[in-house]
Every structure is written in structure tokens, then in C-alpha cells.
Coordinates of C-alpha atoms in Angstrom, one line a residue:
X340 CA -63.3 -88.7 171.0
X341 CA -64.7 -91.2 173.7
X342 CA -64.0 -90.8 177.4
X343 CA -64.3 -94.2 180.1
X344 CA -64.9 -93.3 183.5
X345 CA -64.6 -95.4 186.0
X346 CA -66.2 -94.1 189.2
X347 CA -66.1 -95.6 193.1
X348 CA -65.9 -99.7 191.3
X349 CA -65.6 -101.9 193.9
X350 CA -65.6 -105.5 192.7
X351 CA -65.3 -109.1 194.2
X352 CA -64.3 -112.5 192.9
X353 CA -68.0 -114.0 191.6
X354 CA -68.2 -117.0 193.7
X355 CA -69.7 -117.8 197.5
X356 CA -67.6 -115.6 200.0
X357 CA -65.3 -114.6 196.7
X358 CA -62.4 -112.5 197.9
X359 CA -63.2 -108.6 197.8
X360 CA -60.2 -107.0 195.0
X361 CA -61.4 -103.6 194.0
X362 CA -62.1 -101.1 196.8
X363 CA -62.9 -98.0 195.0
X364 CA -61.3 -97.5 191.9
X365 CA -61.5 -93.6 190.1
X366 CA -60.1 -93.7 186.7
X367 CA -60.7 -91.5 183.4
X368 CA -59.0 -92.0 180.1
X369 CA -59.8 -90.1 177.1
X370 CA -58.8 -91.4 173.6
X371 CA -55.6 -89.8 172.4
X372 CA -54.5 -90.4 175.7
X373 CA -52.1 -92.7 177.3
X374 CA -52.3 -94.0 180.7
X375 CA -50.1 -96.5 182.9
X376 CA -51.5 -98.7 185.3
X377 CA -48.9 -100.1 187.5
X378 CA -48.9 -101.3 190.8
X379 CA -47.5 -104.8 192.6
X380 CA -49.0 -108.2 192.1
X381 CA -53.0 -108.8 193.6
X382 CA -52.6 -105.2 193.8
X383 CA -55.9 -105.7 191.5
X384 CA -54.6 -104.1 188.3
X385 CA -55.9 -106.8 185.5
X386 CA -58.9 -107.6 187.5
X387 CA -59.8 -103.6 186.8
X388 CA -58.4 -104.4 182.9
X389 CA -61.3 -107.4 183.2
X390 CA -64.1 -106.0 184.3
X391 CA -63.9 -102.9 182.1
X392 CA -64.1 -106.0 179.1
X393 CA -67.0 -107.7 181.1
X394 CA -65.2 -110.7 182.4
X395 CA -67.8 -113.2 184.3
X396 CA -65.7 -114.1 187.1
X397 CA -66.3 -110.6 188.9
X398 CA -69.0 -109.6 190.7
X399 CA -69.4 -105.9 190.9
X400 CA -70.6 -104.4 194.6
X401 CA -70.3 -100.9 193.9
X402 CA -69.3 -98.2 191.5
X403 CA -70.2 -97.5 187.5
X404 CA -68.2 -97.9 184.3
X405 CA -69.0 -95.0 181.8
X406 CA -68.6 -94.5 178.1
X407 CA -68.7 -91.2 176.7
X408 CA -69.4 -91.2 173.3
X409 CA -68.8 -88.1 170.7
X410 CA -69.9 -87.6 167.1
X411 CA -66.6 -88.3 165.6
X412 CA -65.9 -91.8 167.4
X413 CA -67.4 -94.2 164.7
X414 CA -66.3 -91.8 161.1
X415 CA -69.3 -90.8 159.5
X416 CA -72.0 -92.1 161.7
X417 CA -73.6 -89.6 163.5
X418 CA -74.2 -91.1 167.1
X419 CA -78.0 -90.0 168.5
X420 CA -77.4 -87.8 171.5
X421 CA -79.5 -89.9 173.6
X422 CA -77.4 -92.9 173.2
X423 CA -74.0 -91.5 173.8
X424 CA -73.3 -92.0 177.4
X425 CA -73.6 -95.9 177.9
X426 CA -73.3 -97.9 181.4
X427 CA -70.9 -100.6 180.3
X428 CA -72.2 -103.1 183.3
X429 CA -74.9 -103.1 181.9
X430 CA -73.5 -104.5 178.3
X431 CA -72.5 -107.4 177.6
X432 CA -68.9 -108.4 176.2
X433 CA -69.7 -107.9 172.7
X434 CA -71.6 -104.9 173.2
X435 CA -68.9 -103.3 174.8
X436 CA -66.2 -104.2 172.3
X437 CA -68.9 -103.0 169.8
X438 CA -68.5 -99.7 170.9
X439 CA -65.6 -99.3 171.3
X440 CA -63.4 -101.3 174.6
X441 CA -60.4 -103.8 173.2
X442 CA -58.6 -105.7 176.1
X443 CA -55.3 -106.5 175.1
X444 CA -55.0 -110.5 176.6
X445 CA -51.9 -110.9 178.8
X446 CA -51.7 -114.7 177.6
X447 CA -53.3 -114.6 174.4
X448 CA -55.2 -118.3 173.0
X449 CA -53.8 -120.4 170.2
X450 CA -56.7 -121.5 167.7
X451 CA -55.6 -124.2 165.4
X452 CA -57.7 -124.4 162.2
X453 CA -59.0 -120.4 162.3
X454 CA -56.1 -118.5 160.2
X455 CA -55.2 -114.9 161.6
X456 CA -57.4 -113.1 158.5
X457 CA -60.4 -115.0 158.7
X458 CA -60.6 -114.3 162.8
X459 CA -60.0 -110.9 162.2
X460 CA -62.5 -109.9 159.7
X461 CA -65.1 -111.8 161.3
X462 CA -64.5 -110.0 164.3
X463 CA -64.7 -106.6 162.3
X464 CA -67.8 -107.4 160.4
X465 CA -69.7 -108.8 164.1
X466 CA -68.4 -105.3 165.4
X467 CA -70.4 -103.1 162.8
X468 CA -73.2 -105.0 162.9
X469 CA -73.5 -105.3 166.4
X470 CA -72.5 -101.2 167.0
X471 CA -75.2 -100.3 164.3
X472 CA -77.4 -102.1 166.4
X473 CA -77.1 -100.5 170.0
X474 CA -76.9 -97.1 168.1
X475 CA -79.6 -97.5 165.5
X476 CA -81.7 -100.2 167.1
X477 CA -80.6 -102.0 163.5
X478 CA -80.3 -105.7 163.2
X479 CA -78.3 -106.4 160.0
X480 CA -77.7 -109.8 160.8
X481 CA -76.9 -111.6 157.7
X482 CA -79.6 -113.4 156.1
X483 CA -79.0 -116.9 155.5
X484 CA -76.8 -117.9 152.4
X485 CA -77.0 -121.8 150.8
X486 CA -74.3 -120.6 148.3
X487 CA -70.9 -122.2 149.2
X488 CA -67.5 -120.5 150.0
X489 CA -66.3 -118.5 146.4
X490 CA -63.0 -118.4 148.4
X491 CA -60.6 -120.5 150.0
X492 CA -62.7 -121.6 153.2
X493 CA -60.4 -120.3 155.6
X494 CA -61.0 -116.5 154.3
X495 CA -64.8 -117.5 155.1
X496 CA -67.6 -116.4 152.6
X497 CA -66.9 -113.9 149.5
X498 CA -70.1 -112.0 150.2
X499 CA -70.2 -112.7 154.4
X500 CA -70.2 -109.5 156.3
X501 CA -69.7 -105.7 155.4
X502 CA -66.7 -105.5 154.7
X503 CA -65.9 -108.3 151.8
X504 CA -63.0 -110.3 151.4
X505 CA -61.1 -107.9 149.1
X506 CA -61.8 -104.4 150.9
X507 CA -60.8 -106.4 154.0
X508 CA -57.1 -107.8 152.8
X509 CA -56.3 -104.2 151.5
X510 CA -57.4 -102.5 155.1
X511 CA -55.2 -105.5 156.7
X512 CA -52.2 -105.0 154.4
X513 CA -52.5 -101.2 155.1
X514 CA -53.1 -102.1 159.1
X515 CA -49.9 -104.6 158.9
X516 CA -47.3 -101.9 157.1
X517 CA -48.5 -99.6 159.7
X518 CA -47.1 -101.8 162.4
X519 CA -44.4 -103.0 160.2
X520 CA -45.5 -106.4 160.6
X521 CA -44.1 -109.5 158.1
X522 CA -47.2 -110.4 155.6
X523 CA -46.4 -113.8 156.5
X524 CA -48.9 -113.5 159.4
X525 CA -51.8 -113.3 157.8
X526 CA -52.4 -117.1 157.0
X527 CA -51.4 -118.5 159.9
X528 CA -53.5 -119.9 162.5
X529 CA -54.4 -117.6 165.2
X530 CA -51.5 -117.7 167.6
X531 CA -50.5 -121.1 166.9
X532 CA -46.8 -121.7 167.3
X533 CA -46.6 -118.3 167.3
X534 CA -43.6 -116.8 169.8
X535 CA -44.4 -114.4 173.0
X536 CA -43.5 -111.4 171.1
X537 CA -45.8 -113.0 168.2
X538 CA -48.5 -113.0 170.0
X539 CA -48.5 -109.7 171.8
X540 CA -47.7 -107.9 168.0
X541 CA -51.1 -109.5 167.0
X542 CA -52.5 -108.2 170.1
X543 CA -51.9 -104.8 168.7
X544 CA -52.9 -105.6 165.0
X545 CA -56.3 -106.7 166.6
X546 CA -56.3 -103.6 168.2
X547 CA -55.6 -101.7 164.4
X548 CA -57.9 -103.5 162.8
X549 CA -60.8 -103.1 165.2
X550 CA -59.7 -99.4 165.8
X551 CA -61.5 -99.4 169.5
X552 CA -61.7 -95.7 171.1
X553 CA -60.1 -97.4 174.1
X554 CA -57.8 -100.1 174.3
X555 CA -57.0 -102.0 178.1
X556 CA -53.4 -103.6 177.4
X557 CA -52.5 -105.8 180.1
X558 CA -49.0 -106.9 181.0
X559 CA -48.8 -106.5 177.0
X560 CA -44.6 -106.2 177.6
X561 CA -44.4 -109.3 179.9
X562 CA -42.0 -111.6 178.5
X563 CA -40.8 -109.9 175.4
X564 CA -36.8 -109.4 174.8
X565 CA -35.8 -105.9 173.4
X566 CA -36.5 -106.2 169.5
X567 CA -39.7 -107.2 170.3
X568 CA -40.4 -104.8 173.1
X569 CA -39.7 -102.0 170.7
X570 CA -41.9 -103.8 167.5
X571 CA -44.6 -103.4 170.1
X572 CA -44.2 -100.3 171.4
X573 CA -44.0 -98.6 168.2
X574 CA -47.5 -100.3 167.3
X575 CA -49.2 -98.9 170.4
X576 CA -47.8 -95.7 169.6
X577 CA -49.4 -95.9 166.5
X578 CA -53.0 -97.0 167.8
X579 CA -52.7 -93.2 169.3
X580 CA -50.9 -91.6 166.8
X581 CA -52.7 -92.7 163.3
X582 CA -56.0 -93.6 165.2
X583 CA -56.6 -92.0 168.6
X584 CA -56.8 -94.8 170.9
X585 CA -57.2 -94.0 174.1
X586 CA -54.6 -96.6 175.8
X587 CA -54.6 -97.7 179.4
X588 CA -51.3 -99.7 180.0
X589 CA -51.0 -102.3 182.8
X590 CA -47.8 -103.1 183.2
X591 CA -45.0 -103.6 186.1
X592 CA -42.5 -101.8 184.6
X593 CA -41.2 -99.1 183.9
X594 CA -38.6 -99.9 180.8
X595 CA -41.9 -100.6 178.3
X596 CA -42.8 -96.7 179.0
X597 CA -39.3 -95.5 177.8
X598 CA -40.7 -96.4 174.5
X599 CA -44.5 -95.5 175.0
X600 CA -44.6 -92.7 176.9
X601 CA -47.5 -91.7 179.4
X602 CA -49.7 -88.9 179.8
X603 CA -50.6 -89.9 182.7
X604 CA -48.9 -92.5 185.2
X605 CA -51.5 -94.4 188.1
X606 CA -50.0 -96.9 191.4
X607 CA -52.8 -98.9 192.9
X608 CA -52.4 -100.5 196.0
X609 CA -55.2 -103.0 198.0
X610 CA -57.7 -102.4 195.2
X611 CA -57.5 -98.8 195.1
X612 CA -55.5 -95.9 192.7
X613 CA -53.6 -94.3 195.3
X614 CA -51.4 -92.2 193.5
X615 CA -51.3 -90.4 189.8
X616 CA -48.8 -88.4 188.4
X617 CA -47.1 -87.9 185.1
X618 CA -44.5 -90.1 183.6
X619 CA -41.8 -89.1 186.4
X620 CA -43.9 -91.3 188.7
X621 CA -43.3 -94.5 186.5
X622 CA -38.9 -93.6 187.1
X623 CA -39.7 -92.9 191.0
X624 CA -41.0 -96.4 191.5
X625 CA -38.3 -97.6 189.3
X626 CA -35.7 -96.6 191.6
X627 CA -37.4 -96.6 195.0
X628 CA -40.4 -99.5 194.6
X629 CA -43.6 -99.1 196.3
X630 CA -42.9 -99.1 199.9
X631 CA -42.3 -95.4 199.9
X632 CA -46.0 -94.9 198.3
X633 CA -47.4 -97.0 200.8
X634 CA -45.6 -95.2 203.7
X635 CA -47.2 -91.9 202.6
X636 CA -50.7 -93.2 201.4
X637 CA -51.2 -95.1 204.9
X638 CA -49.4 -92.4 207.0
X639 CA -51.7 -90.1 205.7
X640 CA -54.8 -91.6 206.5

């Protein structure tokens, strides 16, 4: 189990004089666990979702992101105790994903020419190495190979990575029934003509495939019609159920959590969390919007 804490972050947009978003944001969320982020817009909700991933155009002021680690987060590897609490600001991107943090894009890129499989077990393969790495103090980086492609080019190298090209289409063939996802995806090009709904459902397969300890969805339902809505929620379900994923959901509303349930519901306002509660919270603001949470936030100060 891995826990993030995010403690007193107070962040800015990175540029001269660069608007001041976060002031103060308290957070946990534990794998297994699900969590709602909801709040109204420039309320500072996907900035948060950002700079947990490491996003360069925020400048943090104040305030820690933490990452608990426990034995059991990475299967067998036993994690050194002296390297299981990390400061994630002080990681970069792909040290963080490395151990463990998936952000969920709310407007995911097209990539002509890179097909989904390919992408995704290149991304798996730069993951172990670069997690074995920061825990070990390993560097497994590939040695140079002359020899040419023994597969089709677009599945890269035969012998490229850890996990090989066969070992690889079995996990994603496993990965894509679990989702109940069409096999057809797995040659195309990543997110190329692919539909709204498309795109978000291979949002979530990245998410299985990687198997992060936390994943930071944002606005993952924007946009998506009801069959599509439900394809996705069941897949984040399943990220918690089958692999126990710690899920923080940003989202505005409420009709995506009638499918994925939250343990925990959380309403920011001006850069801050201002409110938490349980799933009940998510219906209140459905009915009654936020004005009522600011009324008894700001009356009470």
C-alpha cells in the first residue's frame, strides 16, 4: 500500500508575477481508496492533479508532496526502509511515475506513427528500469543493440526492454479483457482518430498496464455520453478492485460517482479543500451548488 500526502502546497503559475492558484492544499489518499475532487472552475483542482505529476508550469511556494511507500507496493521487490518515504518535488516526472503517480490527461495527445502497443510497453519497460534505479541505485539501461527489429517495427525490438514482446501482448490482452476493451485497439496509433470516450478508455488501460499505486484522473468523464461513461467507470473500478489503486477523481460532477463510488468526497474553493465528507457530499452539491459551501466556509472564518 502507498499513501500521497499532500501537506500545506501552495503553488503559483511559473512565470514573472504568475497568478498565485494553490493556497494551502491538505490532501491524503491511500491506494484502495477512492477520492473525489470537485470544486468550480479556477477553483485550482487540475493545477493540484499537475503538480502532483510534476508539470513545469507551476512554481511551488510552500507545502510538500509525500509518498509513502510499503513492502508490498512493487510485488516481490522488497523496498529498503530508507527509501520509502520520497519527496515527490524533489523528482522529476519520470521518477515519479516510476514509483508509482499516473495522471489521467483530461485532453489526451494523438501520436500518428506510434501504435497504442508499442507506446505502452515502452512506457512499462522505462518504468522498471527507472523504479529499480531510485530503489536500488541500479542502472539497467539497455546496452546498445546493432541487431535490427525481429518484429514488425511498430512493436519495437524483440529483445528491447524487460518485459519482451510476447510476455507483453499476453499482460495487455489480460489488461484489455479486464476493461472489456475491443482487441482492435491495440494497433492503432496512439489516440489517433480515436473518439472522446476512446481516448479516456485508454486513459484507463494506461493506468492497467502501468499499475501505478496512485492514479490522478482529471475531468476523466468530461465529454463522454452514457455507454461510454459506464465502459469507463467500470475500468476505474477495476484499477481498485483487481489492483489497488489508489484513485483521486477530479471531476465536476456528480453523475460519474453514481458509477464509481467515493470513499471520500473533497470541494475546493480559491485554492484550498474546504470541505470533505463522504459520498453524500458529492449529491448535496448536486442539488444545492457551491454557494451554500461558500456561505459556511467564509461565514465561519
Amino acid at each position: 500500500m502507498a499513501t500521497l500526502e499532500i501537506k500545506n502546497l501552495h503553488a503559483r503559475v511559473a512565470e514573472d508575477d504568475g497568478e498565485q492558484i494553490l493556497r494551502g492544499v491538505d490532501l491524503e489518499v491511500k491506494s484502495g481508496e477512492i477520492h473525489a475532487l470537485m470544486g468550480p472552475n479556477g477553483s485550482g483542482k487540475s493545477t493540484t492533479s499537475k503538480i502532483i505529476a510534476g508539470h513545469p508550469a507551476y512554481e511551488v511556494t510552500e507545502g510538500e508532496i509525500l509518498l509513502h511507500l510499503e513492502d508490498d507496493d512493487f510485488g516481490d521487490l522488497d523496498i529498503p526502509d530508507d527509501v520509502r518515504t520520497w519527496n515527490l518535488l524533489e523528482l522529476e516526472p519520470n521518477e515519479r511515475a516510476a514509483l508509482g503517480i499516473f495522471l489521467g490527461f483530461q485532453y489526451p495527445a494523438e501520436i500518428e506513427g506510434v501504435t497504442m502497443t508499442n507506446f505502452l510497453r515502452t512506457a512499462l519497460n522505462a518504468k522498471i528500469d527507472e523504479r529499480e534505479e531510485l530503489l536500488f541505485g541500479e542502472d539497467e539501461e539497455a546496452e546498445e543493440e546493432e541487431a535490427g527489429y525481429d518484429t514488425s517495427p511498430m512493436e519495437g525490438n524483440v529483445d528491447d526492454g524487460e518485459v519482451g514482446v510476447a510476455e507483453f501482448q499476453k499482460l495487455l490482452k489480460e489488461k484489455m479483457e479486464l476493461l472489456d476493451m475491443d482487441e482492435k485497439f491495440m494497433q492503432r496509433y496512439l489516440n489517433a482518430g480515436f473518439s472522446g470516450g476512446e481516448k479516456k478508455q485508454n486513459e484507463v488501460l494506461q493506468a492497467a498496464i502501468l499499475e501505478p499505486s496512485i492514479a490522478v484522473l482529471d475531468e476523466i468523464d468530461s465529454g463522454l455520453d452514457i455507454d461510454r461513461l459506464q465502459d469507463v467507470s467500470k475500468g476505474i473500478n477495476a484499477l481498485r478492485d483487481e489492483q489497488g489503486t489508489g484513485i483521486l477523481q477530479i471531476t465536476h460532477y456528480q453523475r460519474i460517482l453514481e458509477y464509481v463510488e467515493p470513499d471520500h468526497v473533497h470541494i475546493m474553493l480559491d485554492g484550498k479543500v474546504v470541505k470533505s465528507g463522504d459520498a453524500s457530499l458529492a449529491s448535496d452539491l448536486e442539488d444545492k451548488g457551491y454557494d451554500w459551501v461558500r456561505e459556511e466556509v467564509y461565514e465561519a472564518a
